[in-house]
């Protein structure tokens, strides 16, 4: 299990931008694909985006394609989620997690989650 810490959330107006970060102290982070997920009260956690361990492949939920960009900086053991043109529907707690493959990440694959970071988009 790789302990992860999400950060960067906050309050932003609709149409604005935020960049989230997912960091760890473990060096094995570079061997993992990393995914971002989000959850709002009363709803199931959903997949947002993922990036392969190599950084060469990225995947996005249809709802965020063209607006969100996932990237990684392994020298900092950090994965970023750049969010642009935010909608009120993007309001959620955002979580990250690691797995072997970026293409098949599903929220139900994971048992443990970090604290997440709250993103609130106001209209």
Tab-separated table of C-alpha atoms in Angstrom:
chain	number	residue	atom	x	y	z
A	1	UNK	CA	0.000	0.000	0.000
A	2	UNK	CA	1.335	3.383	-0.993
A	3	UNK	CA	0.353	6.218	1.349
A	4	UNK	CA	-0.856	9.181	-0.683
A	5	UNK	CA	-1.725	12.758	0.136
A	6	UNK	CA	-3.987	14.898	-1.973
A	7	UNK	CA	-3.765	18.695	-1.920
A	8	UNK	CA	-4.693	21.784	-3.868
A	9	UNK	CA	-8.432	21.866	-3.480
A	10	UNK	CA	-10.347	24.998	-2.672
A	11	UNK	CA	-13.152	27.323	-3.587
A	12	UNK	CA	-13.276	28.549	-7.183
A	13	UNK	CA	-15.835	30.268	-9.379
A	14	UNK	CA	-17.363	28.482	-12.319
A	15	UNK	CA	-15.074	28.782	-15.314
A	16	UNK	CA	-12.017	28.966	-13.117
A	17	UNK	CA	-9.063	26.627	-12.692
A	18	UNK	CA	-7.370	24.602	-9.983
A	19	UNK	CA	-4.451	22.210	-9.918
A	20	UNK	CA	-4.518	19.277	-7.536
A	21	UNK	CA	-1.492	17.287	-6.453
A	22	UNK	CA	-1.056	13.726	-5.246
A	23	UNK	CA	2.195	13.005	-3.459
A	24	UNK	CA	3.907	10.219	-1.593
A	25	UNK	CA	7.189	9.640	0.178
A	26	UNK	CA	7.596	6.185	-1.313
A	27	UNK	CA	10.116	5.789	-4.101
A	28	UNK	CA	8.122	2.914	-5.616
A	29	UNK	CA	5.580	5.508	-6.730
A	30	UNK	CA	7.352	5.631	-10.073
A	31	UNK	CA	6.357	2.025	-10.735
A	32	UNK	CA	2.635	2.679	-10.425
A	33	UNK	CA	-0.115	4.075	-12.545
A	34	UNK	CA	-1.979	6.818	-10.678
A	35	UNK	CA	-5.632	7.674	-10.881
A	36	UNK	CA	-7.807	10.532	-9.720
A	37	UNK	CA	-11.336	9.915	-8.480
A	38	UNK	CA	-14.041	12.088	-6.978
A	39	UNK	CA	-17.063	11.737	-4.792
A	40	UNK	CA	-19.974	13.927	-3.817
A	41	UNK	CA	-22.274	13.233	-0.863
A	42	UNK	CA	-24.843	10.598	-1.628
A	43	UNK	CA	-23.107	9.466	-4.794
A	44	UNK	CA	-20.649	6.731	-5.566
A	45	UNK	CA	-17.022	7.559	-6.094
A	46	UNK	CA	-16.228	7.954	-9.783
A	47	UNK	CA	-13.179	7.755	-11.985
A	48	UNK	CA	-11.809	11.063	-13.250
A	49	UNK	CA	-8.439	10.457	-14.883
A	50	UNK	CA	-5.420	8.185	-14.784
A	51	UNK	CA	-1.857	8.116	-16.011
A	52	UNK	CA	0.394	5.145	-16.713
A	53	UNK	CA	3.579	4.598	-14.721
A	54	UNK	CA	5.568	5.744	-17.746
A	55	UNK	CA	3.450	8.851	-18.199
A	56	UNK	CA	2.927	7.817	-21.804
A	57	UNK	CA	-0.764	6.976	-21.543
A	58	UNK	CA	-3.558	8.983	-19.990
A	59	UNK	CA	-7.262	8.275	-19.633
A	60	UNK	CA	-10.147	10.568	-18.820
A	61	UNK	CA	-13.788	10.331	-17.920
A	62	UNK	CA	-15.971	11.760	-20.670
A	63	UNK	CA	-17.208	14.458	-18.309
A	64	UNK	CA	-13.734	15.988	-17.940
A	65	UNK	CA	-12.149	15.373	-21.357
A	66	UNK	CA	-10.735	18.529	-22.818
A	67	UNK	CA	-10.921	20.346	-19.472
A	68	UNK	CA	-8.711	18.298	-17.135
A	69	UNK	CA	-5.109	17.230	-17.678
A	70	UNK	CA	-3.276	14.625	-15.635
A	71	UNK	CA	0.516	14.627	-15.497
A	72	UNK	CA	3.282	13.282	-13.320
A	73	UNK	CA	6.667	14.433	-12.086
A	74	UNK	CA	8.412	11.370	-10.749
A	75	UNK	CA	11.360	13.435	-9.520
A	76	UNK	CA	8.894	14.853	-7.007
A	77	UNK	CA	6.809	11.688	-6.606
A	78	UNK	CA	3.820	13.786	-7.554
A	79	UNK	CA	0.901	13.490	-9.938
A	80	UNK	CA	-1.052	16.591	-10.883
A	81	UNK	CA	-4.587	17.148	-12.055
A	82	UNK	CA	-4.992	20.457	-13.844
A	83	UNK	CA	-8.633	21.424	-13.934
A	84	UNK	CA	-9.919	24.181	-16.210
A	85	UNK	CA	-13.340	25.520	-17.121
A	86	UNK	CA	-14.717	24.166	-13.886
A	87	UNK	CA	-18.436	23.557	-13.549
A	88	UNK	CA	-20.523	23.344	-10.414
A	89	UNK	CA	-20.857	19.638	-11.253
A	90	UNK	CA	-17.118	19.272	-10.601
A	91	UNK	CA	-17.690	20.028	-6.922
A	92	UNK	CA	-16.516	16.965	-5.013
A	93	UNK	CA	-13.830	15.522	-2.796
A	94	UNK	CA	-11.005	14.420	-5.048
A	95	UNK	CA	-8.887	11.378	-4.244
A	96	UNK	CA	-5.903	9.686	-5.838
A	97	UNK	CA	-4.812	6.094	-5.766
A	98	UNK	CA	-2.267	3.809	-7.400
A	99	UNK	CA	-2.524	0.614	-9.362
A	100	UNK	CA	-0.590	-1.392	-11.914
A	101	UNK	CA	-2.542	-0.323	-14.951
A	102	UNK	CA	-3.973	3.076	-15.793
A	103	UNK	CA	-6.466	1.776	-18.339
A	104	UNK	CA	-8.554	-0.302	-15.970
A	105	UNK	CA	-8.813	1.762	-12.803
A	106	UNK	CA	-12.169	1.646	-11.077
A	107	UNK	CA	-13.074	3.029	-7.662
A	108	UNK	CA	-14.248	-0.411	-6.550
A	109	UNK	CA	-10.725	-1.769	-7.054
A	110	UNK	CA	-9.489	0.028	-3.956
A	111	UNK	CA	-10.039	-0.509	-0.260
A	112	UNK	CA	-7.926	2.274	1.203
A	113	UNK	CA	-8.180	5.946	0.378
A	114	UNK	CA	-6.391	9.059	1.507
A	115	UNK	CA	-8.154	12.055	3.054
A	116	UNK	CA	-8.898	13.633	-0.316
A	117	UNK	CA	-9.081	17.325	-1.113
A	118	UNK	CA	-12.296	19.294	-1.396
A	119	UNK	CA	-13.042	21.200	-4.581
A	120	UNK	CA	-16.012	23.548	-4.491
A	121	UNK	CA	-17.106	25.355	-7.636
A	122	UNK	CA	-19.503	28.239	-7.126
A	123	UNK	CA	-21.793	29.518	-9.843
